[in-house]
Short mmCIF file of C-alpha atoms and ligand atoms in Angstrom, two decimals:
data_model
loop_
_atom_site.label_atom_id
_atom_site.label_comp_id
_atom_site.label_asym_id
_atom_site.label_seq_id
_atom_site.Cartn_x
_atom_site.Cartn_y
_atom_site.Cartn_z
CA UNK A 154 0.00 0.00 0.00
CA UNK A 155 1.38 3.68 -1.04
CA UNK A 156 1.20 5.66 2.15
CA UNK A 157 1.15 8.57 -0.18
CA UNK A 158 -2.03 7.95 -2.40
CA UNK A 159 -5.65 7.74 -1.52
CA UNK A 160 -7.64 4.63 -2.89
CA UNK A 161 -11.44 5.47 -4.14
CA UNK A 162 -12.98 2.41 -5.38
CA UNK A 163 -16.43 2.51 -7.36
CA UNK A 164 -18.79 0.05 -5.77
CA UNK A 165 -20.71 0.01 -9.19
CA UNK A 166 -18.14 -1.90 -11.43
CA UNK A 167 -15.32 -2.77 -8.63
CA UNK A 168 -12.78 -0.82 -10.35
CA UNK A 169 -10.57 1.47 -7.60
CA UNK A 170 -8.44 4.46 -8.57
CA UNK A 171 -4.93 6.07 -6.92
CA UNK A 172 -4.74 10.06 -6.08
CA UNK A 173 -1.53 11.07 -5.04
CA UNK A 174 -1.53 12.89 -1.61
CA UNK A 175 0.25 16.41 -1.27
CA UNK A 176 1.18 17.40 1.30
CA UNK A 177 1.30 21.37 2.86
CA UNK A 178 4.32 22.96 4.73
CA UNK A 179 1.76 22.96 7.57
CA UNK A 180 -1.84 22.35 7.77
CA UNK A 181 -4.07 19.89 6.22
CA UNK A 182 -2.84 17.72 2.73
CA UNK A 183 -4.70 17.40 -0.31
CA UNK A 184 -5.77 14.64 -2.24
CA UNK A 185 -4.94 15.84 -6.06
CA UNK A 186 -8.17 15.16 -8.25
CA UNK A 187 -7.15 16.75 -11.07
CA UNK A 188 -7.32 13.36 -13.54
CA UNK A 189 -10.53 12.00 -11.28
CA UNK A 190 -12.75 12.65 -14.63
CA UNK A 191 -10.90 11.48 -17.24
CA UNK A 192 -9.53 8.18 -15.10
CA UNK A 193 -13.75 7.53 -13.16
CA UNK A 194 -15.87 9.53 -15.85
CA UNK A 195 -16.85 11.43 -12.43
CA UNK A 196 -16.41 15.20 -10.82
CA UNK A 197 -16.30 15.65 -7.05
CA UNK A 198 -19.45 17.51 -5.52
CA UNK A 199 -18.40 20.10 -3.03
CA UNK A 200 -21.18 23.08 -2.79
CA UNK A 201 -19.57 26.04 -1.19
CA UNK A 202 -16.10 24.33 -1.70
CA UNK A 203 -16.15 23.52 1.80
CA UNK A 204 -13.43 20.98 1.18
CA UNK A 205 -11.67 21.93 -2.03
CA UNK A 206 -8.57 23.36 -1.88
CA UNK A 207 -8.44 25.92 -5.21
CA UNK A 208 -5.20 26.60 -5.68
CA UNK A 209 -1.47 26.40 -4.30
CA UNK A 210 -0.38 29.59 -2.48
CA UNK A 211 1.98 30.46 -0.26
CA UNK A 212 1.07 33.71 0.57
CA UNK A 213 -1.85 33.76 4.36
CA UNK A 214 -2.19 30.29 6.44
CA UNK A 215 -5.43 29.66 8.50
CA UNK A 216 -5.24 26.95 11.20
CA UNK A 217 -9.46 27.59 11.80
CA UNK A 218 -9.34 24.54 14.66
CA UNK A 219 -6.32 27.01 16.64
CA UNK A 220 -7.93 30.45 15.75
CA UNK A 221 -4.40 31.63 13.67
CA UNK A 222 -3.61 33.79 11.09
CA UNK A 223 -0.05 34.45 9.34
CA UNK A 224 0.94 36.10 6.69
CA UNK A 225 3.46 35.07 4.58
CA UNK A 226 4.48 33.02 8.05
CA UNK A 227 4.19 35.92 10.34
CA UNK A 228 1.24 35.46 12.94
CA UNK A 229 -1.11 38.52 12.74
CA UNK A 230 -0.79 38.95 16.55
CA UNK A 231 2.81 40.42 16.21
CA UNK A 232 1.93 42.26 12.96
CA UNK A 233 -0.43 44.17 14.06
CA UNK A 234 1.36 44.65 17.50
CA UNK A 235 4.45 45.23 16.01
CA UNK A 236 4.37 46.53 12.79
CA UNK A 237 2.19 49.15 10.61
CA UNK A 238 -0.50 48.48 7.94
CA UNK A 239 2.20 49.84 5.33
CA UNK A 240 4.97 47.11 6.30
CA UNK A 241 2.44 44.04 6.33
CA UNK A 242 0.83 45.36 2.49
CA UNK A 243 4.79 45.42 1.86
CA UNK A 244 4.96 41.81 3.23
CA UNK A 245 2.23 40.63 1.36
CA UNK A 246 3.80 41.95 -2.24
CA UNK A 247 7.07 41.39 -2.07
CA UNK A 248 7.20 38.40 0.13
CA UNK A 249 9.50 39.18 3.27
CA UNK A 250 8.85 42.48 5.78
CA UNK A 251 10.65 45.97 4.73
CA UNK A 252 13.78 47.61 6.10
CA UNK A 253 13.80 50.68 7.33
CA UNK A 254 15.22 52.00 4.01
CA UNK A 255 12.48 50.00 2.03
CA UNK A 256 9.88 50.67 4.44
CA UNK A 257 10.56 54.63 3.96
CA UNK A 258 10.77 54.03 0.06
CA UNK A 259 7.55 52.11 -0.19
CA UNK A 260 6.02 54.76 2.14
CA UNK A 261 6.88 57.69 -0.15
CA UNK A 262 5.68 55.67 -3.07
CA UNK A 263 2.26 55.57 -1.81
CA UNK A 264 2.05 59.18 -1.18
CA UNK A 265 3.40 60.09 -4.58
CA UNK A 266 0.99 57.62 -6.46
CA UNK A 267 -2.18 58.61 -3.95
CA UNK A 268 -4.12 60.83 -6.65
CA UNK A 269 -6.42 59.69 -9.29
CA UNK A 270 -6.77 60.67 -12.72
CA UNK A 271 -8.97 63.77 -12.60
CA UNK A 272 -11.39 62.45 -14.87
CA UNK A 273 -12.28 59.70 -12.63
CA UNK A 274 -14.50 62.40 -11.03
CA UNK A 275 -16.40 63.04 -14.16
CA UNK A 276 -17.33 59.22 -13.73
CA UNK A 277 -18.58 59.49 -9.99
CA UNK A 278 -20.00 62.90 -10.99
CA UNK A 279 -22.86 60.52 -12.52
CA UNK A 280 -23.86 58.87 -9.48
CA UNK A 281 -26.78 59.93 -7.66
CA UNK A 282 -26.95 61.28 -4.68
CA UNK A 283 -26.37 58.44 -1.70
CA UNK A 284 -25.22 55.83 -3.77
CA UNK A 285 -23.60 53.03 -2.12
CA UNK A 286 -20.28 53.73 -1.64
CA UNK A 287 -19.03 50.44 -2.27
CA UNK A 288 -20.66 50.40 -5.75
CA UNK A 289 -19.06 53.65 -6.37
CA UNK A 290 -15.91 52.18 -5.25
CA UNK A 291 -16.35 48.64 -7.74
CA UNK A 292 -17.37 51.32 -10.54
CA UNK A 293 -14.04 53.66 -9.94
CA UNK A 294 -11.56 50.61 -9.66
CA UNK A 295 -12.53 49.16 -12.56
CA UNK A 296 -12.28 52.77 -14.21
CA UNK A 297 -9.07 52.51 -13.28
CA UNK A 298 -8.19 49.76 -16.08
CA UNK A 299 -9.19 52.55 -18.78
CA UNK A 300 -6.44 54.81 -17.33
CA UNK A 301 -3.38 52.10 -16.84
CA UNK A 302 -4.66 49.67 -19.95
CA UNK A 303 -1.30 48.66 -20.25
CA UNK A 304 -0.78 46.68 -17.00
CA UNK A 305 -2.73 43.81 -18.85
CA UNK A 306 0.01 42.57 -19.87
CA UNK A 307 2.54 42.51 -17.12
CA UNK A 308 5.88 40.66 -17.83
CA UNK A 309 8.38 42.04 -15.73
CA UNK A 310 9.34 41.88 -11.90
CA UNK A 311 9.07 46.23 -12.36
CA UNK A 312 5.76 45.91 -13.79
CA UNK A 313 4.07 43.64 -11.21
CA UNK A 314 5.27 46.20 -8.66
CA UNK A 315 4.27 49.53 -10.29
CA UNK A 316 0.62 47.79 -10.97
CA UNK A 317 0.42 46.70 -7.66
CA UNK A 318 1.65 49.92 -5.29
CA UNK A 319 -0.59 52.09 -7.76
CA UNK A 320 -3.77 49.88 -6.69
CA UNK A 321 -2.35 49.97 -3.24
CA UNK A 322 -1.99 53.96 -3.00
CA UNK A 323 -4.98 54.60 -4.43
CA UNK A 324 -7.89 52.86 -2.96
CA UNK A 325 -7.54 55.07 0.41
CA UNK A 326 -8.36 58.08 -1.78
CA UNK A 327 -10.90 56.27 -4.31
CA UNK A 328 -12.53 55.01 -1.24
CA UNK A 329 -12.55 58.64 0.32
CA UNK A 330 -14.16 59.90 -3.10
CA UNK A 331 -17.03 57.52 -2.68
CA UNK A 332 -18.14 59.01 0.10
CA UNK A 333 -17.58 62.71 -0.29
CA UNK A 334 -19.44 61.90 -3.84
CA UNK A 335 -22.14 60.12 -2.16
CA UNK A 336 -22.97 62.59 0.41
CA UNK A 337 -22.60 65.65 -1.77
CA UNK A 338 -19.30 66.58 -0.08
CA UNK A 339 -16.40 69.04 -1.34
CA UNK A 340 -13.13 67.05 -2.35
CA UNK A 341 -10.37 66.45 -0.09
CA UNK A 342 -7.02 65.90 -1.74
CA UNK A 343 -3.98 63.30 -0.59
CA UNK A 344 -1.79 65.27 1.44
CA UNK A 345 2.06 64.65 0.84
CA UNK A 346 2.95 65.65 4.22
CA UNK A 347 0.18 62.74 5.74
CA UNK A 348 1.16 58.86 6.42
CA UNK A 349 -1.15 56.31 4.80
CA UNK A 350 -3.51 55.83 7.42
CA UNK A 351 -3.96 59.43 8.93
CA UNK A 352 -4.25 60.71 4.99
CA UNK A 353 -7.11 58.61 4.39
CA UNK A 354 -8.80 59.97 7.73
CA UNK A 355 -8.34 63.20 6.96
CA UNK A 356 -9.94 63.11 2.98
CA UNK A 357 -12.72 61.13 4.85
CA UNK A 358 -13.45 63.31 7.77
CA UNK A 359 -11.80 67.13 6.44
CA UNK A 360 -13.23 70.02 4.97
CA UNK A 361 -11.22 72.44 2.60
CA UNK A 362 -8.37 74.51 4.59
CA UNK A 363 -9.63 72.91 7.92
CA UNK A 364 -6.87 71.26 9.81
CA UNK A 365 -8.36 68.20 10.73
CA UNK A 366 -7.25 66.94 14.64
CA UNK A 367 -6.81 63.58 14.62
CA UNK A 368 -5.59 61.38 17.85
CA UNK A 369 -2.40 58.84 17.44
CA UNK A 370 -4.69 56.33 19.11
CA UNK A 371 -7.29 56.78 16.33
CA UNK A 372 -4.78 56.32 13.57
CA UNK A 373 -3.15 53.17 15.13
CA UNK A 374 -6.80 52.01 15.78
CA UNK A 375 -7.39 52.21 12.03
CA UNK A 376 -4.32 51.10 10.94
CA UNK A 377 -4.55 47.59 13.09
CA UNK A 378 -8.04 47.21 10.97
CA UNK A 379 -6.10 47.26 7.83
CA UNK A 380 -3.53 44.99 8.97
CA UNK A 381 -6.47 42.09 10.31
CA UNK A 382 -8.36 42.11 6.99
CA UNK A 383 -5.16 42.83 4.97
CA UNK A 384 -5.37 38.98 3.68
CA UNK A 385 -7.45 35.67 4.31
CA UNK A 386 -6.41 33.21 1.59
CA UNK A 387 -9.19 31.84 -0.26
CA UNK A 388 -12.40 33.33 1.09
CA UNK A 389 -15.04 34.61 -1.77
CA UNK A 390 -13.93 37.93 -2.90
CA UNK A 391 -10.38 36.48 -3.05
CA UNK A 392 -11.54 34.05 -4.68
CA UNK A 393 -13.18 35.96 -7.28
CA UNK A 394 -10.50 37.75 -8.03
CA UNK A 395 -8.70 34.37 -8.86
CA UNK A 396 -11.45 33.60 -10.96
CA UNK A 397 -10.96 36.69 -13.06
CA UNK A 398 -7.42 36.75 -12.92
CA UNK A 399 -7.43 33.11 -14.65
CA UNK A 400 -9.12 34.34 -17.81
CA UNK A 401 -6.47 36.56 -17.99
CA UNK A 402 -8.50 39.77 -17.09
CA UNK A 403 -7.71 43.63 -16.39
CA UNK A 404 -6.18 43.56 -12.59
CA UNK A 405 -7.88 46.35 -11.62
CA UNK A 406 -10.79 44.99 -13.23
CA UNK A 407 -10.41 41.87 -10.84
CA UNK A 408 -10.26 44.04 -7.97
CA UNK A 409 -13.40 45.37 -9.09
CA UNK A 410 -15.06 41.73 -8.89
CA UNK A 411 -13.83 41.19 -5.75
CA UNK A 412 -15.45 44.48 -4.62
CA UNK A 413 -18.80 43.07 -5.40
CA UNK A 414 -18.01 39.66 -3.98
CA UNK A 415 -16.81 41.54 -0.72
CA UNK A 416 -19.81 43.70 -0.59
CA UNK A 417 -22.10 40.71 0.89
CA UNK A 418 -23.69 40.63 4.01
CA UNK A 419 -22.34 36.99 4.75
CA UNK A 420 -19.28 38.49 3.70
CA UNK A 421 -17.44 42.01 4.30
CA UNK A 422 -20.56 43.81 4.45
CA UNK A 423 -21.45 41.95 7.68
CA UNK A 424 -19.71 44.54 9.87
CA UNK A 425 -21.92 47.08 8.91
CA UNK A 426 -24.58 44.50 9.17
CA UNK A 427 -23.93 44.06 13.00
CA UNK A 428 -24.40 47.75 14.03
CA UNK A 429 -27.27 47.82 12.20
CA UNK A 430 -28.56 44.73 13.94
CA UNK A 431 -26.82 45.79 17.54
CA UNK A 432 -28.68 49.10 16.62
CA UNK A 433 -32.21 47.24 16.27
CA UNK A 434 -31.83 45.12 19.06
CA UNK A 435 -31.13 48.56 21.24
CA UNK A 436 -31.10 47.08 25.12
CA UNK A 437 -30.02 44.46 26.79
CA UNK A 438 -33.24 43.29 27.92
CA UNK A 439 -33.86 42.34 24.27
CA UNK A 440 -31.47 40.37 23.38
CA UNK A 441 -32.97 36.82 24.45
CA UNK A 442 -35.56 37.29 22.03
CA UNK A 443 -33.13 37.54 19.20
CA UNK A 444 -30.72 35.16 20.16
CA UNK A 445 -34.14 33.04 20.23
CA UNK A 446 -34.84 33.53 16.93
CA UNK A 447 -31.13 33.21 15.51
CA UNK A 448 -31.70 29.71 16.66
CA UNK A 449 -35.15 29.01 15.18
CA UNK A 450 -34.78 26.74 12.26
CA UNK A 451 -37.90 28.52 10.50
CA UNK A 452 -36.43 31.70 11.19
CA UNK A 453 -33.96 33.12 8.46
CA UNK A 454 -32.66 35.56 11.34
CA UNK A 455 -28.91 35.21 11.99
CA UNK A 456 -26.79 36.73 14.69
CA UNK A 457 -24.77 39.00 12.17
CA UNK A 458 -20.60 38.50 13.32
CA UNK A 459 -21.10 35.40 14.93
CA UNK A 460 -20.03 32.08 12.59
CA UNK A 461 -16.83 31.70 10.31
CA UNK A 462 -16.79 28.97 7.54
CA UNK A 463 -12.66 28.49 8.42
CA UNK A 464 -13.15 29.73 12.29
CA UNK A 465 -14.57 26.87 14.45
CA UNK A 466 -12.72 28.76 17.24
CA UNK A 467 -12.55 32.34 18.58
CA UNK A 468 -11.67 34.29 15.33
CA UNK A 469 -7.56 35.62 15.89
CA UNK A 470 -8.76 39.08 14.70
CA UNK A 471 -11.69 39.35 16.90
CA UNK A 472 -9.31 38.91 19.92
CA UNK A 473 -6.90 41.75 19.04
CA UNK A 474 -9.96 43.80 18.01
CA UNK A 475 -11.75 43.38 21.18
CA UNK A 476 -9.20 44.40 22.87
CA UNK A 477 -8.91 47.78 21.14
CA UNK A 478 -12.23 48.19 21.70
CA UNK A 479 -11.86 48.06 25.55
CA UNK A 480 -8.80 50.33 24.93
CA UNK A 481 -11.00 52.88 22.92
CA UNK A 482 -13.77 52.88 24.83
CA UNK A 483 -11.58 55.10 27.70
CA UNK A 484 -10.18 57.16 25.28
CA UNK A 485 -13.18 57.78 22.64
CA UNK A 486 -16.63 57.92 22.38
CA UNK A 487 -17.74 54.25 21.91
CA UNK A 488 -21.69 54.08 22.18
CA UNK A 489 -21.65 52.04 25.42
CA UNK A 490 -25.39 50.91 25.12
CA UNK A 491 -24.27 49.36 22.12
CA UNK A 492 -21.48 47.34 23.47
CA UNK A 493 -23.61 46.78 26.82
CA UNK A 494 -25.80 44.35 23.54
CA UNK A 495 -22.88 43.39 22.20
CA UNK A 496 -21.67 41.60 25.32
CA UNK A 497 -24.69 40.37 26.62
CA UNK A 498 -25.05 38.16 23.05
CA UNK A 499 -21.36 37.63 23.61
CA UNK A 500 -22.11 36.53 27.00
CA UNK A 501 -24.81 34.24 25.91
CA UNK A 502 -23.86 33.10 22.49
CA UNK A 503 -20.55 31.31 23.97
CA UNK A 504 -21.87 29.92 26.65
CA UNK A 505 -25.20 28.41 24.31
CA UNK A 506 -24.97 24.57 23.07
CA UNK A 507 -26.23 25.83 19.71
CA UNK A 508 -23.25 28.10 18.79
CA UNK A 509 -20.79 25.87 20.78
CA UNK A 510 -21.98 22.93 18.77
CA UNK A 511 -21.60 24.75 15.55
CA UNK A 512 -18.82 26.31 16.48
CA UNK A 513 -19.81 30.16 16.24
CA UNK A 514 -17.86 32.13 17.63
CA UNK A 515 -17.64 36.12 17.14
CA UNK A 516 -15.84 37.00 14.29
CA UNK A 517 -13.48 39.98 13.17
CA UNK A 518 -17.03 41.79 12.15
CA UNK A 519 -18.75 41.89 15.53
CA UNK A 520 -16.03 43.88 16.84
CA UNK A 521 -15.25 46.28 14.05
CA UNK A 522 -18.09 47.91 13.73
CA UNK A 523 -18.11 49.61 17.24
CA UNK A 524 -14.35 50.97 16.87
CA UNK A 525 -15.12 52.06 13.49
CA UNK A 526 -18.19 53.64 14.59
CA UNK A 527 -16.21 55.20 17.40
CA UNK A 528 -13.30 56.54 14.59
CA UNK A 529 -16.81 58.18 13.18
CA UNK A 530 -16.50 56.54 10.67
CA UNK A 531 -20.00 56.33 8.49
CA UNK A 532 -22.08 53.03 8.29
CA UNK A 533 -21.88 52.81 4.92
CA UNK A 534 -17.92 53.03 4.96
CA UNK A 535 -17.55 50.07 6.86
CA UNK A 536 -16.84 48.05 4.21
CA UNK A 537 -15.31 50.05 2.20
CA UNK A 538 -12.76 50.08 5.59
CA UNK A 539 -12.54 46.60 4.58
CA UNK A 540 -11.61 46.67 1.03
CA UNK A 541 -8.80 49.52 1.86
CA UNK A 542 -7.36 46.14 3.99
CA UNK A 543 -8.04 43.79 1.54
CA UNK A 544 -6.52 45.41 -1.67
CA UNK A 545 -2.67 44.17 -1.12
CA UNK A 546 -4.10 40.40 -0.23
CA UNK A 547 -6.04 40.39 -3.73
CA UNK A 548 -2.98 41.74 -5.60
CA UNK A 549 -0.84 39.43 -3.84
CA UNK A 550 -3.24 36.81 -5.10
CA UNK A 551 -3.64 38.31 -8.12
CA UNK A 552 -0.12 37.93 -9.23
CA UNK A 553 0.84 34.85 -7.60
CA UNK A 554 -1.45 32.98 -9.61
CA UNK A 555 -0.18 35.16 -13.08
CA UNK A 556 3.00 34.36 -11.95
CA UNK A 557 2.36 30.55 -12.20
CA UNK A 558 3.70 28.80 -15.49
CA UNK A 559 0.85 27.78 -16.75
CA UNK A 560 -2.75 29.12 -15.82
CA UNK A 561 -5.97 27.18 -15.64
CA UNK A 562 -8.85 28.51 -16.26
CA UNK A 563 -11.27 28.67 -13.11
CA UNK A 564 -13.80 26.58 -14.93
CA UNK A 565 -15.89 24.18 -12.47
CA UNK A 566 -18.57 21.58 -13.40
CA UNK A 567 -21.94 20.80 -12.06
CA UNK A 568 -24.21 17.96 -10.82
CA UNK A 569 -27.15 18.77 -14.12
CA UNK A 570 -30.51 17.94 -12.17
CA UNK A 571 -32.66 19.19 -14.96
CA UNK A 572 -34.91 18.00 -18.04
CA UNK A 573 -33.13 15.45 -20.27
CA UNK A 574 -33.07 16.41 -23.79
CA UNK A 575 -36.99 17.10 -24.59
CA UNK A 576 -36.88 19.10 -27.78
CA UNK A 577 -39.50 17.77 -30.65
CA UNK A 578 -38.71 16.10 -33.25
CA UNK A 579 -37.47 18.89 -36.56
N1 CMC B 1217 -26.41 32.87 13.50
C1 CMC B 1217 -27.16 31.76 13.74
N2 CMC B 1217 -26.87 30.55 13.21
C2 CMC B 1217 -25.80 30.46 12.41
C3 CMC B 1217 -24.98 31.58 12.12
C4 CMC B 1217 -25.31 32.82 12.70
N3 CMC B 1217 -24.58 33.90 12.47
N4 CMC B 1217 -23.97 31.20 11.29
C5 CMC B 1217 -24.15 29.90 11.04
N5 CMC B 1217 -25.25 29.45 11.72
C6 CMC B 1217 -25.74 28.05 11.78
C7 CMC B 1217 -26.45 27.67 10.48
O1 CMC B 1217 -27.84 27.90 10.54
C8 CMC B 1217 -26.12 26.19 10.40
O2 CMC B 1217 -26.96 25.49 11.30
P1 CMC B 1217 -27.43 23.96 10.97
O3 CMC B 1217 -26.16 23.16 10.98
O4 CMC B 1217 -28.36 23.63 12.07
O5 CMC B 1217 -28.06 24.02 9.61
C9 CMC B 1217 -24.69 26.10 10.96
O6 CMC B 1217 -24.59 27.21 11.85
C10 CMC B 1217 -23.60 26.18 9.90
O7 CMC B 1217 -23.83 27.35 9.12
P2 CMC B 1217 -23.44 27.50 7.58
O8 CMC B 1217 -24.22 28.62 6.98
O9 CMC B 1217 -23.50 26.16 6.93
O10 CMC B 1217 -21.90 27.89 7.73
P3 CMC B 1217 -21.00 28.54 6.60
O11 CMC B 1217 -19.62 28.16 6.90
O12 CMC B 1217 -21.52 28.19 5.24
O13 CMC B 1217 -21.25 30.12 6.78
C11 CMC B 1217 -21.00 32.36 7.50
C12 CMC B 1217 -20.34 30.97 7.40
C13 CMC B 1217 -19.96 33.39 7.96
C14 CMC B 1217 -21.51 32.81 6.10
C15 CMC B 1217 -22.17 32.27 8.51
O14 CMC B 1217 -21.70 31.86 9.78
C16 CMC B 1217 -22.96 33.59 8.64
O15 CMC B 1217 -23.85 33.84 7.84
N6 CMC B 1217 -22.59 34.47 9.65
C17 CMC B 1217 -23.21 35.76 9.79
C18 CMC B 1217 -22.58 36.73 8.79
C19 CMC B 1217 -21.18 37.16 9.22
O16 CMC B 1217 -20.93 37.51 10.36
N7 CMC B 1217 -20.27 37.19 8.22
C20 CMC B 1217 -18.89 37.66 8.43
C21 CMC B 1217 -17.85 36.58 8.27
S1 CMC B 1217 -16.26 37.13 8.87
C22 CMC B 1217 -15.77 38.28 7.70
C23 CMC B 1217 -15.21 37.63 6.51
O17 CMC B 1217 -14.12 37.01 6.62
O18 CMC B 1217 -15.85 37.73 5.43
#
């Protein structure tokens, strides 16, 4: 027997097959499929690929069981301890963390390549008033492709990086555009002078020639919610963006598609999602009636950041977020009414057989809403928050897999349930 192959034998005709077993640096192995059809004349049937594994990558490892994240095999407690949002997006792109001398170089590279083509404003000038920001956002990053056509067709090391720190730079001050356009709002420009982080606070939050006051613990606040959602391997927007990027698409235009894929409520539109559910809920004296009906079968009601398809454990990011949130809640105006909810379902929810059975724990989202909320950061911004995180993970995904030799096409297959062939006879 092969210790290294997986036997499946066909109980219909008694014939049995060999996959080879691969095995991961850590975590669980695969069993490679890839000839299953043409050996068995059969696919696999995995709805919500809960146990497909889509790709190779060595790029953000999730031990779900543990409740651990690392990037690029740095754990996400230390990065966001130790280091900014700027050196992990570094970490992500090129691989290893920056020196001081790269660090300061990839710093001033995002400033300089923070401003958009002016006639990307003509495009949002179309929108109406209080349009989603997040659809603003998709629309303006795939605009983007129109403007840099030419990183289509990337073949050099140079060109990977000057595609990806231009997507990186500019999302903060797309994103701020989205909601200064949506709301009606004068412009704020990308100040030179202003780190990453604090610049994007200040386009959100300023007004023309007012100095806008903003407190260190605010920025670093912000900044550790970029680092926590600044990857997650193979979730659905990322993996969207895989699925564009294997046809050989526009980057920018993936980015777009993984926008809309992030914009979900099961997904990074969740966090916004929980304040407005924390928000309905209102006192504490409600909450068993809700946490009642999350658990009603008939009821489609679910407890918005609780649950993570990889997370069967306390989610890493929702332990270094809750503890920010204690930390803000001194030092800024968190609504404590809100987090007086908040605990009580925490309170109940971990100590309930349903969620312990199923494993539902809070996630990153239960958490961020109340510190963003705090940062006053608008509802509807939340996950657009989220994307400004996301963007190096998807371009770090993005060229991984155009990096690869040979590309295959994301092209799955399907279990057909419908008619037979019924057409009359012609
Ligand atoms: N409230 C109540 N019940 C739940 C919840 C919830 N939030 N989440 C899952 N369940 C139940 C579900 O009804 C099912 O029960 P049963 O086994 O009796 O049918 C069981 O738990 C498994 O649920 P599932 O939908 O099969 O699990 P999944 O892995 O497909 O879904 C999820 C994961 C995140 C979409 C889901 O837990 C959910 O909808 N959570 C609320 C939305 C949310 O907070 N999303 C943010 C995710 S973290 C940010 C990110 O990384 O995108």
């Amino acid at each position: 027997m092969n210790k290294n192959t997986v036997t499946l034998t066909n109980n219909r005709n008694g014939k049995s097959y060999e996959f080879d077993i691969l095995d991961a640096t850590v975590g669980p192995s695969v069993i490679n499929i890839s000839t299953l059809y043409k050996e068995t004349g059969m696919f696999t049937y995995d709805e919500g690929y809960t146990s497909t594994a889509s790709c190779k990558s060595d790029i953000t490892y999730i031990d779900g069981g543990a409740g651990k994240l690392m990037y690029r095999g740095y754990d996400i407690s230390y990065l966001s301890k130790e280091k900014t949002f700027l050196d992990t997006a570094y970490l992500l792109l090129n691989g290893e963390l920056p020196t001081e001398d790269e660090l300061g170089a990839f710093s001033f590279e995002m400033q300089k390549r923070s401003f958009v083509h002016e006639g990307v404003k003509k495009l949002f000038d179309a929108f109406p008033d209080r349009a989603h920001p997040m659809a603003i956002l998709s629309a303006g990053v795939s605009a983007l492709s129109t403007f840099y056509y030419k990183h289509l067709d990337i073949t050099s090391p140079q060109e990977y990086k000057e595609m990806s720190n231009r997507i990186v730079a500019k999302i903060p001050t797309l994103a701020a555009l989205s909601y200064r356009y949506s709301n009606g709002l004068p412009i704020i420009y990308p100040d030179m002078d202003k780190g990453f982080t604090e610049n994007f606070l200040c386009m959100l939050r300023g007004y023309p020639h007012e100095y806008v006051e903003l407190k260190e613990i605010e920025i670093k606040a912000l900044d550790t919610i970029f680092t926590l959602h600044a990857d997650h391997e193979q979730n659905a927007s990322t993996t969207a963006v895989r699925n564009l990027a294997s046809t050989n698409a526009h980057p920018y235009a993936a980015i777009s598609a993984g926008i809309g894929a992030l914009w979900g409520r099961s997904h990074g539109g969740a966090n916004e999602s929980v304040i407005r559910q924390l928000e309905m809920i209102g006192t504490v004296d409600r909450v068993d009636e809700f946490i009642a009906k999350a658990k009603d079968k008939n009821d489609p009601f679910r407890l918005m950041g609780f649950g993570h398809r990889v997370y069967k454990n306390f989610d890493p990011r929702a332990t270094v977020l809750k503890n920010i949130r204690n930390e803000l809640m001194d030092e800024l105006c968190i609504d404590s009414e809100l987090v007086e909810v908040a605990n009580k379902i925490e309170q109940i929810a971990l100590n309930d057989d349903y969620f312990i059975s199923r494993g539902l724990y809070p996630n990153i989202d239960f958490y961020s809403g109340l510190i963003l909320q705090a940062l006053k950061i608008p509802k509807d911004m939340f996950a657009v928050i989220f994307v400004i995180g996301r963007t190096p993970g998807w371009i770090a995904q993005w060229s991984e897999l155009n990096q690869q030799k040979t590309v295959k096409i994301a092209r799955p297959r399907q279990l057909y349930i419908g008619p037979n062939d019924r057409t009359p006879e012609h």
